[in-house]
Short mmCIF file of C-alpha atoms and ligand atoms in Angstrom, two decimals:
data_model
loop_
_atom_site.label_atom_id
_atom_site.label_comp_id
_atom_site.label_asym_id
_atom_site.label_seq_id
_atom_site.Cartn_x
_atom_site.Cartn_y
_atom_site.Cartn_z
CA UNK Z 2 -27.70 -5.85 18.49
CA UNK Z 3 -29.62 -5.18 15.28
CA UNK Z 4 -27.80 -2.59 13.16
CA UNK Z 5 -29.67 0.54 12.14
CA UNK Z 6 -29.38 -0.31 8.46
CA UNK Z 7 -27.93 -2.70 5.90
CA UNK Z 8 -24.26 -2.99 4.89
CA UNK Z 9 -23.48 -2.58 1.20
CA UNK Z 10 -20.55 -4.71 0.01
CA UNK Z 11 -19.10 -3.01 -3.03
CA UNK Z 12 -15.99 -4.36 -4.75
CA UNK Z 13 -15.20 -5.46 -8.29
CA UNK Z 14 -12.40 -7.76 -7.06
CA UNK Z 15 -13.10 -9.05 -3.54
CA UNK Z 16 -15.11 -12.20 -2.71
CA UNK Z 17 -18.48 -11.02 -1.35
CA UNK Z 18 -19.42 -14.54 -0.23
CA UNK Z 19 -16.36 -14.81 2.04
CA UNK Z 20 -16.90 -11.36 3.51
CA UNK Z 21 -20.61 -12.01 4.06
CA UNK Z 22 -19.84 -15.26 5.89
CA UNK Z 23 -17.28 -13.65 8.17
CA UNK Z 24 -19.40 -10.57 8.88
CA UNK Z 25 -22.54 -12.58 9.63
CA UNK Z 26 -20.65 -15.03 11.84
CA UNK Z 27 -19.82 -12.05 14.06
CA UNK Z 28 -23.09 -10.14 13.67
CA UNK Z 29 -25.86 -12.48 12.43
CA UNK Z 30 -28.44 -9.68 12.30
CA UNK Z 31 -26.38 -7.70 9.78
CA UNK Z 32 -28.20 -7.39 6.45
CA UNK Z 33 -25.43 -7.61 3.82
CA UNK Z 34 -26.26 -6.44 0.31
CA UNK Z 35 -23.93 -6.78 -2.64
CA UNK Z 36 -23.52 -4.05 -5.27
CA UNK Z 37 -24.65 -3.40 -7.92
CA UNK Z 38 -27.97 -5.13 -7.09
CA UNK Z 39 -27.56 -4.05 -3.45
CA UNK Z 40 -27.91 -0.42 -4.48
CA UNK Z 41 -31.57 -0.99 -5.38
CA UNK Z 42 -33.00 0.43 -2.10
CA UNK Z 43 -30.46 3.13 -1.24
CA UNK Z 44 -32.36 4.50 1.77
CA UNK Z 45 -31.89 1.19 3.64
CA UNK Z 46 -28.07 1.29 3.57
CA UNK Z 47 -26.25 2.53 6.69
CA UNK Z 48 -22.77 1.07 6.04
CA UNK Z 49 -20.64 0.51 2.96
CA UNK Z 50 -17.57 -1.75 2.70
CA UNK Z 51 -15.87 -0.73 -0.50
CA UNK Z 52 -13.00 -1.04 -2.96
CA UNK Z 53 -13.02 1.40 -5.88
CA UNK Z 54 -16.71 2.35 -5.77
CA UNK Z 55 -17.93 4.15 -8.89
CA UNK Z 56 -17.95 7.92 -8.42
CA UNK Z 57 -21.36 9.14 -7.31
CA UNK Z 58 -22.64 5.82 -5.91
CA UNK Z 59 -21.89 6.55 -2.23
CA UNK Z 60 -23.44 10.01 -2.51
CA UNK Z 61 -26.71 8.29 -3.50
CA UNK Z 62 -27.08 6.66 -0.05
CA UNK Z 63 -29.02 9.15 2.10
CA UNK Z 64 -28.66 7.26 5.44
CA UNK Z 65 -24.99 6.32 5.07
CA UNK Z 66 -23.38 6.41 8.53
CA UNK Z 67 -19.92 5.01 7.84
CA UNK Z 68 -17.77 3.85 4.92
CA UNK Z 69 -15.14 1.13 5.36
CA UNK Z 70 -12.27 0.89 2.88
CA UNK Z 71 -11.35 -2.68 1.99
CA UNK Z 72 -7.72 -1.58 2.02
CA UNK Z 73 -5.30 0.50 4.05
CA UNK Z 74 -5.31 3.11 1.30
CA UNK Z 75 -8.36 5.29 0.77
CA UNK Z 76 -7.44 7.11 -2.44
CA UNK Z 77 -9.86 4.80 -4.29
CA UNK Z 78 -12.73 6.28 -2.22
CA UNK Z 79 -11.83 9.94 -1.86
CA UNK Z 80 -10.94 10.29 -5.53
CA UNK Z 81 -14.73 10.64 -5.88
CA UNK Z 82 -15.44 14.39 -5.65
CA UNK Z 83 -19.00 13.64 -4.53
CA UNK Z 84 -17.87 11.58 -1.50
CA UNK Z 85 -20.18 12.75 1.34
CA UNK Z 86 -17.60 14.48 3.57
CA UNK Z 87 -19.74 14.26 6.71
CA UNK Z 88 -19.63 10.44 6.60
CA UNK Z 89 -16.65 8.94 8.48
CA UNK Z 90 -14.27 6.85 6.39
CA UNK Z 91 -12.45 3.99 8.12
CA UNK Z 92 -9.36 2.28 6.69
CA UNK Z 93 -7.73 -1.09 7.36
CA UNK Z 94 -5.07 -1.20 10.05
CA UNK Z 95 -4.46 -4.85 10.78
CA UNK Z 96 -1.44 -6.86 11.96
CA UNK Z 97 -1.85 -9.42 9.18
CA UNK Z 98 -1.86 -6.69 6.51
CA UNK Z 99 1.21 -5.10 8.08
CA UNK Z 100 3.03 -8.44 8.28
CA UNK Z 101 2.30 -9.17 4.62
CA UNK Z 102 3.69 -5.82 3.52
CA UNK Z 103 6.79 -6.23 5.65
CA UNK Z 104 7.42 -9.66 4.10
CA UNK Z 105 7.12 -8.13 0.65
CA UNK Z 106 9.46 -5.24 1.40
CA UNK Z 107 12.07 -7.40 3.14
CA UNK Z 108 11.94 -9.96 0.30
CA UNK Z 109 12.57 -7.36 -2.38
CA UNK Z 110 15.17 -5.37 -0.46
CA UNK Z 111 17.09 -8.60 0.12
CA UNK Z 112 16.61 -9.69 -3.49
CA UNK Z 113 18.19 -6.48 -4.80
CA UNK Z 114 20.88 -6.20 -2.15
CA UNK Z 115 21.89 -9.85 -2.57
CA UNK Z 116 21.96 -9.45 -6.40
CA UNK Z 117 19.55 -12.34 -6.86
CA UNK Z 118 18.69 -11.47 -10.48
CA UNK Z 119 22.42 -11.41 -11.39
CA UNK Z 120 22.84 -14.88 -9.88
CA UNK Z 121 19.72 -16.10 -11.72
CA UNK Z 122 21.25 -14.82 -15.00
CA UNK Z 123 24.51 -16.62 -14.23
CA UNK Z 124 22.63 -19.83 -13.46
CA UNK Z 125 20.84 -19.65 -16.81
CA UNK Z 126 24.28 -19.36 -18.46
CA UNK Z 127 25.70 -22.18 -16.26
CA UNK Z 128 28.38 -19.77 -15.05
CA UNK Z 129 29.99 -20.11 -11.62
CA UNK Z 130 30.92 -16.56 -10.61
CA UNK Z 131 31.14 -15.31 -7.04
CA UNK Z 132 29.86 -11.76 -7.49
CA UNK Z 133 30.56 -9.48 -4.56
CA UNK Z 134 27.65 -8.61 -2.28
CA UNK Z 135 27.91 -5.67 0.14
CA UNK Z 136 27.26 -6.18 3.84
CA UNK Z 137 23.80 -5.06 4.95
CA UNK Z 138 25.38 -2.46 7.22
CA UNK Z 139 26.79 -0.79 4.10
CA UNK Z 140 23.39 -0.58 2.37
CA UNK Z 141 21.15 2.42 3.02
CA UNK Z 142 17.42 1.73 2.77
CA UNK Z 143 15.08 4.73 2.69
CA UNK Z 144 11.35 4.39 3.21
CA UNK Z 145 8.99 7.03 1.86
CA UNK Z 146 6.15 6.98 4.39
CA UNK Z 147 6.91 5.96 7.98
CA UNK Z 148 3.32 5.14 8.90
CA UNK Z 149 1.84 1.84 10.05
CA UNK Z 150 3.38 -0.13 7.18
CA UNK Z 151 6.58 1.84 6.65
CA UNK Z 152 7.53 1.76 10.31
CA UNK Z 153 7.07 -1.99 10.66
CA UNK Z 154 9.14 -2.66 7.53
CA UNK Z 155 11.80 -0.22 8.78
CA UNK Z 156 12.12 -2.01 12.12
CA UNK Z 157 12.47 -5.42 10.45
CA UNK Z 158 15.07 -4.11 8.00
CA UNK Z 159 16.98 -2.66 10.92
CA UNK Z 160 17.14 -6.18 12.33
CA UNK Z 161 19.07 -7.29 9.22
CA UNK Z 162 21.61 -4.55 9.89
CA UNK Z 163 20.66 -2.12 7.11
CA UNK Z 164 21.08 1.61 7.61
CA UNK Z 165 17.41 2.59 7.66
CA UNK Z 166 15.82 5.99 7.29
CA UNK Z 167 12.29 7.21 6.64
CA UNK Z 168 10.56 10.26 5.27
CA UNK Z 169 7.21 11.43 6.61
CA UNK Z 170 5.21 14.59 7.23
CA UNK Z 171 6.03 14.69 10.92
CA UNK Z 172 9.34 13.82 12.62
CA UNK Z 173 9.59 10.28 14.06
CA UNK Z 174 11.65 9.24 17.06
CA UNK Z 175 12.39 5.57 16.52
CA UNK Z 176 15.58 4.02 17.83
CA UNK Z 177 18.02 3.33 15.00
CA UNK Z 178 15.85 4.85 12.27
CA UNK Z 179 16.91 8.21 10.87
CA UNK Z 180 13.90 10.45 10.42
CA UNK Z 181 13.49 13.02 7.65
CA UNK Z 182 10.36 15.17 7.67
CA UNK Z 183 8.64 17.43 5.19
CA UNK Z 184 9.40 18.64 1.69
CA UNK Z 185 12.60 20.43 2.73
CA UNK Z 186 14.17 17.15 3.94
CA UNK Z 187 13.30 15.04 0.91
CA UNK Z 188 16.57 15.82 -0.91
CA UNK Z 189 18.93 14.82 1.95
CA UNK Z 190 16.83 11.71 2.51
CA UNK Z 191 17.16 10.70 -1.15
CA UNK Z 192 20.88 11.46 -1.23
CA UNK Z 193 21.52 8.82 1.46
CA UNK Z 194 19.29 6.12 -0.03
CA UNK Z 195 20.55 3.12 -2.03
CA UNK Z 196 17.23 1.25 -1.96
CA UNK Z 197 14.11 3.45 -2.00
CA UNK Z 198 10.84 1.91 -0.82
CA UNK Z 199 7.58 3.81 -1.40
CA UNK Z 200 4.88 3.24 1.23
CA UNK Z 201 3.13 6.61 1.02
CA UNK Z 202 -0.59 7.16 0.69
CA UNK Z 203 -1.64 8.60 -2.66
CA UNK Z 204 -2.63 12.24 -2.14
CA UNK Z 205 -2.31 15.37 -4.28
CA UNK Z 206 1.05 16.03 -2.51
CA UNK Z 207 2.51 12.56 -3.17
CA UNK Z 208 1.14 11.85 -6.66
CA UNK Z 209 4.03 11.47 -9.12
CA UNK Z 210 6.68 11.65 -6.38
CA UNK Z 211 8.69 8.85 -8.01
CA UNK Z 212 9.77 11.05 -10.91
CA UNK Z 213 12.91 12.08 -12.81
CA UNK Z 214 13.83 14.74 -10.25
CA UNK Z 215 13.58 12.26 -7.38
CA UNK Z 216 15.58 9.62 -9.27
CA UNK Z 217 18.30 12.17 -10.07
CA UNK Z 218 18.78 12.88 -6.34
CA UNK Z 219 19.38 9.22 -5.49
CA UNK Z 220 22.94 7.89 -5.70
CA UNK Z 221 23.69 6.46 -9.16
CA UNK Z 222 22.63 2.80 -9.38
CA UNK Z 223 19.93 3.04 -6.70
CA UNK Z 224 16.96 0.65 -6.58
CA UNK Z 225 13.27 1.63 -6.42
CA UNK Z 226 10.54 -0.48 -4.82
CA UNK Z 227 6.97 0.80 -5.15
CA UNK Z 228 4.39 -1.07 -3.08
CA UNK Z 229 2.11 1.94 -2.47
CA UNK Z 230 0.15 3.17 -5.49
CA UNK Z 231 0.77 3.33 -9.22
CA UNK Z 232 -0.06 7.04 -9.12
CA UNK Z 233 3.16 7.67 -7.20
CA UNK Z 234 5.28 6.64 -10.17
CA UNK Z 235 5.90 8.45 -13.45
CA UNK Z 236 6.50 5.30 -15.49
CA UNK Z 237 8.20 7.07 -18.40
CA UNK Z 238 10.67 8.72 -15.98
CA UNK Z 239 11.50 5.34 -14.45
CA UNK Z 240 12.09 3.77 -17.87
CA UNK Z 241 14.41 6.65 -18.80
CA UNK Z 242 16.30 6.41 -15.49
CA UNK Z 243 16.71 2.63 -15.95
CA UNK Z 244 17.99 3.11 -19.50
CA UNK Z 245 20.46 5.74 -18.28
CA UNK Z 246 21.69 3.52 -15.43
CA UNK Z 247 20.70 6.11 -12.83
CA UNK Z 248 18.30 3.49 -11.44
CA UNK Z 249 19.72 -0.04 -11.44
CA UNK Z 250 16.49 -1.98 -10.93
CA UNK Z 251 12.91 -1.65 -9.75
CA UNK Z 252 10.23 -3.75 -8.10
CA UNK Z 253 6.69 -2.61 -8.85
CA UNK Z 254 3.55 -4.01 -7.22
CA UNK Z 255 1.15 -1.23 -8.16
CA UNK Z 256 0.44 0.55 -11.42
CA UNK Z 257 -1.40 3.57 -12.77
CA UNK Z 258 -3.53 1.16 -14.79
CA UNK Z 259 -4.43 -2.14 -13.11
CA UNK Z 260 -4.39 -4.83 -14.36
CA UNK Z 261 -1.15 -3.75 -16.05
CA UNK Z 262 -1.93 -3.85 -19.81
CA UNK Z 263 -0.10 -6.61 -21.70
CA UNK Z 264 1.34 -3.89 -23.96
CA UNK Z 265 3.22 -2.25 -21.05
CA UNK Z 266 7.03 -2.25 -21.52
CA UNK Z 267 7.36 -2.93 -17.79
CA UNK Z 268 6.32 -6.58 -18.17
CA UNK Z 269 9.39 -7.60 -20.15
CA UNK Z 270 11.91 -5.05 -18.88
CA UNK Z 271 15.03 -6.93 -17.74
CA UNK Z 272 15.53 -4.60 -14.77
CA UNK Z 273 11.93 -4.55 -13.56
CA UNK Z 274 10.19 -7.05 -11.28
CA UNK Z 275 6.40 -6.89 -11.61
CA UNK Z 276 3.89 -8.28 -9.13
CA UNK Z 277 0.09 -7.87 -9.52
CA UNK Z 278 -0.83 -5.70 -6.49
CA UNK Z 279 -0.30 -8.53 -4.04
CA UNK Z 280 2.22 -6.99 -1.64
CA UNK Z 281 -0.38 -7.39 1.08
CA UNK Z 282 -4.02 -8.32 0.81
CA UNK Z 283 -6.79 -7.59 3.32
CA UNK Z 284 -7.84 -10.84 4.99
CA UNK Z 285 -11.58 -11.02 5.76
CA UNK Z 286 -10.93 -13.51 8.56
CA UNK Z 287 -9.33 -10.72 10.59
CA UNK Z 288 -10.69 -7.49 9.17
CA UNK Z 289 -14.40 -8.45 9.35
CA UNK Z 290 -14.04 -8.20 13.12
CA UNK Z 291 -12.73 -4.65 12.89
CA UNK Z 292 -15.71 -3.69 10.71
CA UNK Z 293 -18.23 -5.25 13.08
CA UNK Z 294 -16.56 -3.73 16.14
CA UNK Z 295 -16.73 -0.30 14.54
CA UNK Z 296 -20.41 -0.77 13.64
CA UNK Z 297 -21.08 -1.65 17.29
CA UNK Z 298 -19.11 1.37 18.47
CA UNK Z 299 -20.99 3.68 16.17
CA UNK Z 300 -24.37 2.34 17.24
CA UNK Z 301 -23.36 2.71 20.89
CA UNK Z 302 -22.33 6.31 20.28
CA UNK Z 303 -18.64 5.53 20.87
CA UNK Z 304 -15.65 6.82 18.90
CA UNK Z 305 -14.67 4.85 15.77
CA UNK Z 306 -11.19 3.38 15.27
CA UNK Z 307 -8.88 4.03 12.30
CA UNK Z 308 -10.88 6.94 10.92
CA UNK Z 309 -9.25 8.75 8.01
CA UNK Z 310 -8.54 12.45 8.30
CA UNK Z 311 -10.35 13.58 5.16
CA UNK Z 312 -8.71 17.01 5.29
CA UNK Z 313 -5.22 15.50 4.78
CA UNK Z 314 -6.44 12.62 2.59
CA UNK Z 315 -5.01 9.61 4.46
P1 NDP J 409 -0.24 5.49 7.05
O1 NDP J 409 -1.29 6.54 6.90
O2 NDP J 409 -0.14 4.77 8.34
O3 NDP J 409 1.21 6.13 6.77
C1 NDP J 409 1.43 7.06 5.77
C2 NDP J 409 2.80 7.67 5.96
O4 NDP J 409 3.06 8.56 4.86
C3 NDP J 409 2.91 8.52 7.24
O5 NDP J 409 4.18 8.33 7.82
C4 NDP J 409 2.77 9.95 6.72
O6 NDP J 409 3.44 10.92 7.52
C5 NDP J 409 3.46 9.82 5.38
N1 NDP J 409 3.03 10.89 4.45
C6 NDP J 409 1.79 11.13 3.98
N2 NDP J 409 1.80 12.21 3.17
C7 NDP J 409 3.07 12.67 3.17
C8 NDP J 409 3.72 13.76 2.53
N3 NDP J 409 3.06 14.63 1.74
N4 NDP J 409 5.04 13.95 2.77
C9 NDP J 409 5.72 13.11 3.59
N5 NDP J 409 5.17 12.03 4.20
C10 NDP J 409 3.86 11.82 3.98
O7 NDP J 409 -0.45 4.47 5.83
P2 NDP J 409 -0.06 2.92 5.79
O8 NDP J 409 1.34 2.77 6.20
O9 NDP J 409 -1.10 2.12 6.49
O10 NDP J 409 -0.23 2.63 4.21
C11 NDP J 409 0.53 3.30 3.25
C12 NDP J 409 0.01 2.99 1.84
O11 NDP J 409 0.39 1.69 1.44
C13 NDP J 409 -1.50 2.98 1.66
O12 NDP J 409 -2.02 4.30 1.57
C14 NDP J 409 -1.67 2.20 0.39
O13 NDP J 409 -1.68 3.09 -0.72
C15 NDP J 409 -0.44 1.32 0.33
N6 NDP J 409 -0.77 -0.11 0.46
C16 NDP J 409 -0.46 -0.97 -0.58
C17 NDP J 409 -0.73 -2.30 -0.48
C18 NDP J 409 -0.32 -3.25 -1.56
O14 NDP J 409 -0.71 -4.41 -1.52
N7 NDP J 409 0.45 -2.83 -2.53
C19 NDP J 409 -1.36 -2.87 0.70
C20 NDP J 409 -1.64 -1.91 1.75
C21 NDP J 409 -1.36 -0.57 1.61
P3 NDP J 409 2.97 11.19 9.04
O15 NDP J 409 3.32 9.92 9.80
O16 NDP J 409 3.80 12.32 9.48
O17 NDP J 409 1.50 11.45 8.99
C1 OXD J 410 -4.51 -1.44 0.38
C2 OXD J 410 -4.20 -2.18 -0.81
O1 OXD J 410 -4.58 -0.22 0.33
O2 OXD J 410 -4.51 -3.38 -0.86
O3 OXD J 410 -4.72 -2.07 1.44
O4 OXD J 410 -3.60 -1.65 -1.75
#
């Protein structure tokens, strides 16, 4: 099968050579072009595989048939007001991406619950002190966003014995997981959450959701883990809540400005764990196949998989 047009690979951070190898191993006839040079003949591009494309660039491709996000999130694409709305946008849904996120969430929930940073402090001081650690069944974990990633993490956390709940737009019916839905159920969800994990997509409705009001509704001494997007967090509100003891500690993987500037107070904050947007990374070995399969579907006139609903923004 020879595709109807070239694929533009467009990412300031991902390895184009790896992606090209994996894509061409599956579809040798695919003409892969790499931005910015690859934008030279815009009328030859039918597909774009992108991470944070510059606003306006996709709108310059007159024959664009499908855009593939290099991540599960698509905020980096639809933030562009000129995104051509008639062109389907496909996101990553992949077991390896889900597994990576679940590992990250479980690691950090356990780290906070098991007071690992307190024990690390004691070790530095050569102090032998058996701090008390609650049983998992007495710890309430609440996940903002019970989608592909949130649901998998919730199920795994349930396996450790935590009391797990989730907040989403629509009600979920998952054994053992308490479901809260919609804006009116955010407050009761927060009130029963000791460790809050954010796995929401970034949309106009969820931007800034990790703010002073949200923190105030959590029990005193709650923990916040944000592995979704930096735009969800009001950093100054978190710093104030940490200083006041309302929030005991935070793990942050994503930031409003990435890379996190060296001047950020978050780097050296004793109650904050920083990781550089690595909670889960798209693996070209697996996801190239999903891209190629969707190209084949589109060219055969079949329905695409994992298409984003542009009207709701995720
Ligand atoms: P999904 O689209 O599968 O799930 C999103 C969930 O959020 C759904 O449960 C949805 O509710 C809920 N939701 C959306 N908007 C609202 C709202 N306004 N109020 C309440 N609930 C809402 O996304 P994924 O699980 O695949 O990914 C989630 C996010 O994780 C991505 O968008 C991305 O930003 C981030 N991510 C971060 C990575 C990292 O390395 N740090 C890696 C991969 C992803 P409903 O189910 O009812 O629709
Ligand atoms: C994603 C990400 O959205 O890597 O997949 O953040």
